[in-house]
PDB file of C-alpha atoms in Angstrom:
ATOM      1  CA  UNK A   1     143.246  56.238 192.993  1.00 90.00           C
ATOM      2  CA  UNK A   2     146.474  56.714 194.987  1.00 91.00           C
ATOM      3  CA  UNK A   3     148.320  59.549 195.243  1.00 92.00           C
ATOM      4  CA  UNK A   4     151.764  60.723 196.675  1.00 89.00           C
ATOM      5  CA  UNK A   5     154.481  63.320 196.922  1.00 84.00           C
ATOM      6  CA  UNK A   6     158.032  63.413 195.890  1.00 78.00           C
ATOM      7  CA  UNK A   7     160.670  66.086 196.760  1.00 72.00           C
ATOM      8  CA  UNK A   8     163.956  66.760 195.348  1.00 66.00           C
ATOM      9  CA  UNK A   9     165.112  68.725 192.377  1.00 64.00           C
ATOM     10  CA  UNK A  10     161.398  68.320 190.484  1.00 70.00           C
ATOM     11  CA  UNK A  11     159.069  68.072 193.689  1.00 74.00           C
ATOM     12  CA  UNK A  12     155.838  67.006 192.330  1.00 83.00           C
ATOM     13  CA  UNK A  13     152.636  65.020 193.018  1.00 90.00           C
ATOM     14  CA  UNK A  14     152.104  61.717 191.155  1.00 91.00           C
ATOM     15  CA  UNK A  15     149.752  59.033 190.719  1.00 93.00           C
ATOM     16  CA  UNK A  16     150.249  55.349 191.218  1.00 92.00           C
ATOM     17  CA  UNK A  17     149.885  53.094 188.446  1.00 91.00           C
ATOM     18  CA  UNK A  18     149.879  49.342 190.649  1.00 84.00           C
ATOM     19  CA  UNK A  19     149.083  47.387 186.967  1.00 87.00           C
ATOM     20  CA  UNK A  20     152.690  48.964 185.492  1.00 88.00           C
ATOM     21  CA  UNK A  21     154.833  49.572 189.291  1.00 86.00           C
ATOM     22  CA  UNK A  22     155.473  52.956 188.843  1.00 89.00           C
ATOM     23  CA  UNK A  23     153.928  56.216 189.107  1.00 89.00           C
ATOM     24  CA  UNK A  24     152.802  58.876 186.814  1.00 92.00           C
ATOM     25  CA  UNK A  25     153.714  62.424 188.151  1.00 92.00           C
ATOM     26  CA  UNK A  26     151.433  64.969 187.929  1.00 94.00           C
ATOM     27  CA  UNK A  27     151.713  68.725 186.558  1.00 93.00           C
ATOM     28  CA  UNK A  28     150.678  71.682 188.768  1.00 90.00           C
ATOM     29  CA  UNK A  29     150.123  71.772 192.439  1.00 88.00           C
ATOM     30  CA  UNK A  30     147.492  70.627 194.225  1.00 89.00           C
ATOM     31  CA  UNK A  31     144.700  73.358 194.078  1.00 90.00           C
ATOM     32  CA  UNK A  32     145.250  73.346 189.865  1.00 92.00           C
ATOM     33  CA  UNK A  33     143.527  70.172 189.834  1.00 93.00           C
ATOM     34  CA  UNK A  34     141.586  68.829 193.028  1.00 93.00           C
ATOM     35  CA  UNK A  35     138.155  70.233 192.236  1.00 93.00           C
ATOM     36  CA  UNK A  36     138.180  68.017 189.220  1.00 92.00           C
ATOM     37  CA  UNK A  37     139.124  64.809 191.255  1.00 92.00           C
ATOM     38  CA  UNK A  38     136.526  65.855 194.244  1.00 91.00           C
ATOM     39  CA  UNK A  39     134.015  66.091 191.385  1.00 88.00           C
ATOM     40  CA  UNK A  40     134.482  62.620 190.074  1.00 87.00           C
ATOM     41  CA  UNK A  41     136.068  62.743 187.087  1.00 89.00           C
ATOM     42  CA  UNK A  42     138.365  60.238 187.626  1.00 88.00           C
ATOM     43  CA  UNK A  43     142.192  60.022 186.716  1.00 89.00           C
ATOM     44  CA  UNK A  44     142.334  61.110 183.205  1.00 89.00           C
ATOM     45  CA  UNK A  45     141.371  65.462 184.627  1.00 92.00           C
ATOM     46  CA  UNK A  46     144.883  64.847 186.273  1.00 93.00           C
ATOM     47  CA  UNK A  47     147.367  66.765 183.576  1.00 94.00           C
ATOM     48  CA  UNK A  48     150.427  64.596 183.425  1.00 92.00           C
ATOM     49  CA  UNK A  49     153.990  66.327 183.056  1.00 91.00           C
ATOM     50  CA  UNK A  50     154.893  62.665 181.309  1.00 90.00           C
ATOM     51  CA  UNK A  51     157.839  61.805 183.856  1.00 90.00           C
ATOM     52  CA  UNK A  52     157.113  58.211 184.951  1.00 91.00           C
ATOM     53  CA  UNK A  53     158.957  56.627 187.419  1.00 86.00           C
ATOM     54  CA  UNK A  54     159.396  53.155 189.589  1.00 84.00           C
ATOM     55  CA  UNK A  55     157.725  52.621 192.699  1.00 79.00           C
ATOM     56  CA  UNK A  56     159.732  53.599 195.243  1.00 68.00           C
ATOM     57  CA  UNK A  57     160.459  54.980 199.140  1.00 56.00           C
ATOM     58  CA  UNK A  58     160.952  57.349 200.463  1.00 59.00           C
ATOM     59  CA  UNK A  59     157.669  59.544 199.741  1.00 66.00           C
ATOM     60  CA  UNK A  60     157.411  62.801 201.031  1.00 69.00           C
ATOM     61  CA  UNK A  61     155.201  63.119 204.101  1.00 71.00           C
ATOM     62  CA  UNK A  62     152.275  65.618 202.875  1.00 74.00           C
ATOM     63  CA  UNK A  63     150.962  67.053 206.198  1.00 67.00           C
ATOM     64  CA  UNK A  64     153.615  69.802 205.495  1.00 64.00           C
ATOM     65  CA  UNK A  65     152.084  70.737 202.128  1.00 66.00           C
ATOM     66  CA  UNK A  66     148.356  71.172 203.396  1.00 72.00           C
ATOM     67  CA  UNK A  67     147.406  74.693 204.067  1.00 73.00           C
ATOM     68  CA  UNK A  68     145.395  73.788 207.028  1.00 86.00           C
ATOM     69  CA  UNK A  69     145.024  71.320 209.674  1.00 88.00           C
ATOM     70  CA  UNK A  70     141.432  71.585 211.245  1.00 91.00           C
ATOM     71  CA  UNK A  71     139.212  68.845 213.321  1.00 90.00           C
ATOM     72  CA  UNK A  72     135.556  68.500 213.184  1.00 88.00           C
ATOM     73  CA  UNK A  73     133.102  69.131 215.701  1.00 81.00           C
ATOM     74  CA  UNK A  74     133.257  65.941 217.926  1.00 78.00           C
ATOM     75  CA  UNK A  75     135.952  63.816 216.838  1.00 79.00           C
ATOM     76  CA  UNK A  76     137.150  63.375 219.801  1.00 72.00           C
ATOM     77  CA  UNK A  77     140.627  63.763 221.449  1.00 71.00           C
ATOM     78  CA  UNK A  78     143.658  63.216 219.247  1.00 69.00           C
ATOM     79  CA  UNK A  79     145.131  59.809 218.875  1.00 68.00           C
ATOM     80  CA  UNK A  80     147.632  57.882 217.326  1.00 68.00           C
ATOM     81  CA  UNK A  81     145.957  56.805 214.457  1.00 82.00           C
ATOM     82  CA  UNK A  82     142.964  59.143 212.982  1.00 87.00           C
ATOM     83  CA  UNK A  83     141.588  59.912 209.640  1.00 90.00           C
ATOM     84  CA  UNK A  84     141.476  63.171 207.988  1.00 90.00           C
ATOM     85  CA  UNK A  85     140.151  64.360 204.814  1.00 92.00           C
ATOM     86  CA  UNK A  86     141.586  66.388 202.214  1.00 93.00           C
ATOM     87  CA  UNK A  87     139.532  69.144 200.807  1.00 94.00           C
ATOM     88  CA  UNK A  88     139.518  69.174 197.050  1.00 94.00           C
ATOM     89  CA  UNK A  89     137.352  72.396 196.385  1.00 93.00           C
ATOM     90  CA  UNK A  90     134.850  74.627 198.929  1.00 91.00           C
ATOM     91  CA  UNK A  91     131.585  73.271 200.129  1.00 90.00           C
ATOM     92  CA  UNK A  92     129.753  76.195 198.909  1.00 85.00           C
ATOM     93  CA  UNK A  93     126.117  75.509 196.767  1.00 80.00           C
ATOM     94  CA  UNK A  94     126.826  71.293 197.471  1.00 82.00           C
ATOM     95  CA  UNK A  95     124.216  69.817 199.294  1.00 84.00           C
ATOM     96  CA  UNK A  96     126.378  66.588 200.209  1.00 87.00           C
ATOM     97  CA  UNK A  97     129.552  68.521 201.559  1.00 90.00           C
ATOM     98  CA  UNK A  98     131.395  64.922 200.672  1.00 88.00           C
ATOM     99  CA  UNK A  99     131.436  65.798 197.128  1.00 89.00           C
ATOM    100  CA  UNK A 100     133.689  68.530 197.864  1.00 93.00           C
ATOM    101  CA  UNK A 101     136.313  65.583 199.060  1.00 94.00           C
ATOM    102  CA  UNK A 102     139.582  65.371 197.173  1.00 94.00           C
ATOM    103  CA  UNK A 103     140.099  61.964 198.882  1.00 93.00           C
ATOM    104  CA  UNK A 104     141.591  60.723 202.480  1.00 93.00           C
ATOM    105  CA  UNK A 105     144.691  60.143 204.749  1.00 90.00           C
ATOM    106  CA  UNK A 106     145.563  58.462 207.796  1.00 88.00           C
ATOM    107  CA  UNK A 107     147.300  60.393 210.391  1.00 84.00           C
ATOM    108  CA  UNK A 108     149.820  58.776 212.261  1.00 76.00           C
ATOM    109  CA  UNK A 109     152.397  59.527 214.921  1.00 63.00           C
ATOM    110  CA  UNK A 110     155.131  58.372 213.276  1.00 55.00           C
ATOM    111  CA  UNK A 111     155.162  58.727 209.196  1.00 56.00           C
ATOM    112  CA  UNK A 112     152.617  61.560 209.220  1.00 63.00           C
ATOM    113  CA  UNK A 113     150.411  61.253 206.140  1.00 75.00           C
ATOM    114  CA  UNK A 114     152.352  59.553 203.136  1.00 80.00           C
ATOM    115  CA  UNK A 115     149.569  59.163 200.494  1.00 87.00           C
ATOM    116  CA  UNK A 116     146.026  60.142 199.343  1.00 91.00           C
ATOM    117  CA  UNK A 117     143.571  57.717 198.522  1.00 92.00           C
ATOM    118  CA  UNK A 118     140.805  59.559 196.621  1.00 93.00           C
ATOM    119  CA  UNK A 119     137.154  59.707 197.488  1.00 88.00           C
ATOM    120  CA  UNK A 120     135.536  58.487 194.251  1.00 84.00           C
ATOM    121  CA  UNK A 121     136.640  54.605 195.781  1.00 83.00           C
ATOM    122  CA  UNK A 122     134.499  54.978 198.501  1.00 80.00           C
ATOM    123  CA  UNK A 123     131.191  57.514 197.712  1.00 75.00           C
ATOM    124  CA  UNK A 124     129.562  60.075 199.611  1.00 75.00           C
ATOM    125  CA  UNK A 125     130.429  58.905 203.157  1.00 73.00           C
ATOM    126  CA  UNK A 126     133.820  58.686 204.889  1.00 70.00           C
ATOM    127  CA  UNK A 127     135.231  55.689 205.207  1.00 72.00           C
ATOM    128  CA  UNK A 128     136.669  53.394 208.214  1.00 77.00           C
ATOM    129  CA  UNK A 129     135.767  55.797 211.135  1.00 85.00           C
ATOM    130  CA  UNK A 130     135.255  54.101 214.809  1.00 83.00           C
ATOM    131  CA  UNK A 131     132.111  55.902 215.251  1.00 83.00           C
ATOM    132  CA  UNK A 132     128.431  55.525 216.274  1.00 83.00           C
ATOM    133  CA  UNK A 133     126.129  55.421 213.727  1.00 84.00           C
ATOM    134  CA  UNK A 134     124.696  58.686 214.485  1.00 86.00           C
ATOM    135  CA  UNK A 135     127.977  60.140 214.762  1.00 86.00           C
ATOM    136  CA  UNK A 136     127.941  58.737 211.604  1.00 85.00           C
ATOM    137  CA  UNK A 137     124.806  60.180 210.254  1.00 86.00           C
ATOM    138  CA  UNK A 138     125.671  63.605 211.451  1.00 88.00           C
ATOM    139  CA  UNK A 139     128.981  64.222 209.784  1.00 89.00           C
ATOM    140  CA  UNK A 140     127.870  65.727 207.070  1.00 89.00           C
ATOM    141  CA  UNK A 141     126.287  67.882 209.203  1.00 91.00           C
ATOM    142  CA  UNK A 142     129.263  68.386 211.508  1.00 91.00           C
ATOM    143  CA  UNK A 143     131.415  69.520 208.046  1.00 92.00           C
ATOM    144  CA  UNK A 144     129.197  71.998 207.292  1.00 92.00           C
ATOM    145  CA  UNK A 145     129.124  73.713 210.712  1.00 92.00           C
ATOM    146  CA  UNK A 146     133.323  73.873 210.421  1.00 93.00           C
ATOM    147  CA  UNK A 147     132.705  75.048 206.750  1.00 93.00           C
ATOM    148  CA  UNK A 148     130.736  78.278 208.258  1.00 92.00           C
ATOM    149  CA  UNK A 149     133.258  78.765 210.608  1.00 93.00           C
ATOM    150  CA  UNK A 150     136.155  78.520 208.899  1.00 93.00           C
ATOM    151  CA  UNK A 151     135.604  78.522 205.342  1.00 93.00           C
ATOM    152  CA  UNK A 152     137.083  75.339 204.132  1.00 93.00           C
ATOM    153  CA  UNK A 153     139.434  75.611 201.215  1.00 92.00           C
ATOM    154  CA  UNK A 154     141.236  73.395 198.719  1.00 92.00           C
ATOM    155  CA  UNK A 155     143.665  71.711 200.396  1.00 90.00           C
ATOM    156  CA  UNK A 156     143.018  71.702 204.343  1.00 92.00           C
ATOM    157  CA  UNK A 157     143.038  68.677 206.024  1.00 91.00           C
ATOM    158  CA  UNK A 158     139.996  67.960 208.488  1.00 92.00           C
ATOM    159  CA  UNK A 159     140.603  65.342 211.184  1.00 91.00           C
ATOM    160  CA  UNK A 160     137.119  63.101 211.381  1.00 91.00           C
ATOM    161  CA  UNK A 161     138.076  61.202 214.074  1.00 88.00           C
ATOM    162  CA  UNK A 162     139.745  57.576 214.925  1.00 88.00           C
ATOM    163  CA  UNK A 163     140.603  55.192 212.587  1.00 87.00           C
ATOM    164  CA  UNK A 164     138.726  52.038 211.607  1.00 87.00           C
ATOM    165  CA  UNK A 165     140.116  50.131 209.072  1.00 85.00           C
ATOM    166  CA  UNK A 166     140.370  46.760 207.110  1.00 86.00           C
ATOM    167  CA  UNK A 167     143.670  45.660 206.015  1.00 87.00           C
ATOM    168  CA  UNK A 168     143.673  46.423 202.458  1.00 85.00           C
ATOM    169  CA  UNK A 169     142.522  50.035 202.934  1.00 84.00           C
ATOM    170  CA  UNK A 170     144.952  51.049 205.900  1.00 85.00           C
ATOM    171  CA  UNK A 171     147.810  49.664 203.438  1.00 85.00           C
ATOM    172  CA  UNK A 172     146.738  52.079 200.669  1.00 85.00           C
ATOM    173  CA  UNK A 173     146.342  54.851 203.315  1.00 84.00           C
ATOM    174  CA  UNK A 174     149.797  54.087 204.452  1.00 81.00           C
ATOM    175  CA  UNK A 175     151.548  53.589 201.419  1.00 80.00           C
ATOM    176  CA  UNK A 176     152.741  50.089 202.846  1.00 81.00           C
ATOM    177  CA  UNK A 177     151.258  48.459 200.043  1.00 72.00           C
ATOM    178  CA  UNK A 178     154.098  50.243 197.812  1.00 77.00           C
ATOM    179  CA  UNK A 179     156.840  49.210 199.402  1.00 63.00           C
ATOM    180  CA  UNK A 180     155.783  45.930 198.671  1.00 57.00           C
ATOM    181  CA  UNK A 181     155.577  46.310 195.169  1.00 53.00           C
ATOM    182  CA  UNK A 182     159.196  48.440 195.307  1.00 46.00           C
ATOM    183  CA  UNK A 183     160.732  45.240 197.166  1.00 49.00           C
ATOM    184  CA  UNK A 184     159.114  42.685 194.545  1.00 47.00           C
ATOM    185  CA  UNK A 185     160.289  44.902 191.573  1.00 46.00           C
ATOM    186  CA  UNK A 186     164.372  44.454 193.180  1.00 44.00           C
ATOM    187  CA  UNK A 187     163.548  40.756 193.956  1.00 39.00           C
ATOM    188  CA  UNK A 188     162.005  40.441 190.745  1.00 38.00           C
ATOM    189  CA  UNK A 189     164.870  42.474 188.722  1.00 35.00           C
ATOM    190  CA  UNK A 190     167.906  40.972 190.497  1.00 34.00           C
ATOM    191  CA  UNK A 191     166.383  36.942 189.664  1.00 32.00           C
ATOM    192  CA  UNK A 192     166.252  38.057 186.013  1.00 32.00           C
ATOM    193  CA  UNK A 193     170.013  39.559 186.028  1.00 35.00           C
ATOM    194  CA  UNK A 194     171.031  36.173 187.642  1.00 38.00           C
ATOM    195  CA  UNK A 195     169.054  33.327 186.242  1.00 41.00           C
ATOM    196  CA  UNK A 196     171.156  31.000 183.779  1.00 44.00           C
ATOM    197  CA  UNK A 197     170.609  32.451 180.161  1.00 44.00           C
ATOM    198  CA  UNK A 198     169.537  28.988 177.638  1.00 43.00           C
ATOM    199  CA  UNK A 199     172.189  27.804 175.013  1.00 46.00           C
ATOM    200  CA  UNK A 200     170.800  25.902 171.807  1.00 45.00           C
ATOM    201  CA  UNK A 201     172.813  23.054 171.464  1.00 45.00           C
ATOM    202  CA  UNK A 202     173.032  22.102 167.586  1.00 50.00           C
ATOM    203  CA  UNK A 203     171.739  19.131 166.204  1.00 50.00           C
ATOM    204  CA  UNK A 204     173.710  16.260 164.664  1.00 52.00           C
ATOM    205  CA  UNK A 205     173.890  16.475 161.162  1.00 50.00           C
ATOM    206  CA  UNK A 206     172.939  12.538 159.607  1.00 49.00           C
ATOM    207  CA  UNK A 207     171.041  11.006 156.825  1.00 50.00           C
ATOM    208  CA  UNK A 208     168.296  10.678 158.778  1.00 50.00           C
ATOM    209  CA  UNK A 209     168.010  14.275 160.279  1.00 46.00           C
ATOM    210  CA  UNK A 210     170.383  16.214 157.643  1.00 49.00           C
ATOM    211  CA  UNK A 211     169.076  18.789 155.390  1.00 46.00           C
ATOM    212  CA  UNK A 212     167.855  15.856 152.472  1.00 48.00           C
ATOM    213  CA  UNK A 213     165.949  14.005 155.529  1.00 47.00           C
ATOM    214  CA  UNK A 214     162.231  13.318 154.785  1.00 46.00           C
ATOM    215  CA  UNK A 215     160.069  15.037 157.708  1.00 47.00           C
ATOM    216  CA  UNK A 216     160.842  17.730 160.706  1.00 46.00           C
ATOM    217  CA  UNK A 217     163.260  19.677 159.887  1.00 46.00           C
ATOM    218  CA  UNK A 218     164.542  17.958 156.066  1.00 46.00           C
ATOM    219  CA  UNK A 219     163.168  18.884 152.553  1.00 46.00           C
ATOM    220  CA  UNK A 220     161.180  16.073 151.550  1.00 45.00           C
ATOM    221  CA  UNK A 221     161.209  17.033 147.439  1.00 45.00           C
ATOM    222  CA  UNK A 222     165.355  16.820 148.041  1.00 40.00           C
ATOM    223  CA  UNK A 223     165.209  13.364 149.141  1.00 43.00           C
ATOM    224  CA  UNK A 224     162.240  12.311 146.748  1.00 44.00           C
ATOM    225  CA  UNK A 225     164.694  13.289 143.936  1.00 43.00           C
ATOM    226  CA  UNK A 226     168.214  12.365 145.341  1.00 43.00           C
ATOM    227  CA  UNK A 227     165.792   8.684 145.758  1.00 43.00           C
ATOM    228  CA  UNK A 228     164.851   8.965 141.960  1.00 45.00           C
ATOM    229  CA  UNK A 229     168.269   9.736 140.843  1.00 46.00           C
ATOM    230  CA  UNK A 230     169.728   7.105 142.726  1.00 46.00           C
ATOM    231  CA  UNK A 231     167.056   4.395 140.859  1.00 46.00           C
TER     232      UNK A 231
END
């Protein structure tokens, strides 16, 4: 699932519903319900406050709502364009420290992190990294070393290192793939408010299509008995 941030008089967090266009906001900050979601239970442990609104910009930017920003061991220098997970609860007791995931971001220069994309869409590894595959294979590994020295909490954000991804995943990441839907909701709304409304033109009333006609649209026991009259 995707979530995102809006502020203004009712800041809160929301999830997007793609199938409907609009999102579902969310009660409680962050740490009330991310253990849940890192766990796997899916969309319905998120309590709703019942506010639903249209898809639109401009989301918040949520690297200023994260408690802290830390990078793992070996993910190299900073660049424009990194991934970064989210922590839903603390690694302590798991044996795959990915299951204490609330989900992922991308991190770049310019729009910061607008969305979450949570982890039960991609498993127990992180997704879209420009890695080796033992850099790979020791990120778990890596985690738990910065877990021991810093204690990872709900809601830090660990940098894992440069960003790999395929189209359809960087658009979710970036919330791009929302202001699509926000621009085909106007296009979509404004062709409905101008399209030509249909007028029924009436049909001529005659013996052979008036109310006493015989077959669509007549009473065929009318004419049968204006006919026997008539004999």
């Amino acid at each position: 699932m995707q979530l995102v941030r809006f502020d203004g008089e009712q800041p809160s967090w929301a999830v997007v519903d793609e199938d409907d266009g609009v999102v579902r906001h969310i009660a409680g900050e962050l740490t009330a319900w991310s253990a849940r979601i890192a766990g796997g239970e899916g969309v319905w442990a998120l309590p709703r406050t019942g506010r639903v609104r249209p898809i639109a910009e401009p989301l918040s930017s949520l690297r200023p709502l994260l408690s802290r920003i830390l990078q793992i061991p070996g993910a190299g220098p900073p660049g424009a364009r990194q991934l970064a997970a989210v922590i839903g609860t603390s690694l302590t007791g798991r044996r795959n420290p990915f299951r204490s995931i609330l989900g992922y971001v991308l991190l770049e220069d310019e729009r910061g992190c607008p969305a979450v994309v949570t982890r039960d869409e991609f498993g127990d590894l992180a997704p879209g990294l420009s890695a080796s595959p033992a850099d790979l294979a020791s990120l778990p590994e890596r985690l738990q070393a910065l877990d021991r020295a810093d204690g990872l909490r709900s809601g830090d954000l660990v940098i894992l290192g440069k960003a790999d991804l395929n189209d359809h995943l960087a658009a979710r990441l970036s919330a791009t793939n929302l202001a699509r839907q926000h621009r085909g909701a106007k296009h979509r709304t404004a062709w409905v408010a101008t399209r030509p409304q249909a007028r029924e033109i009436p049909r001529p009333v005659s013996p052979e299509t008036g109310p006493n006609a015989e077959g669509p649209g007549g009473d065929p026991h009318l004419t049968r008995r204006t006919r026997r009259q008539s004999a």
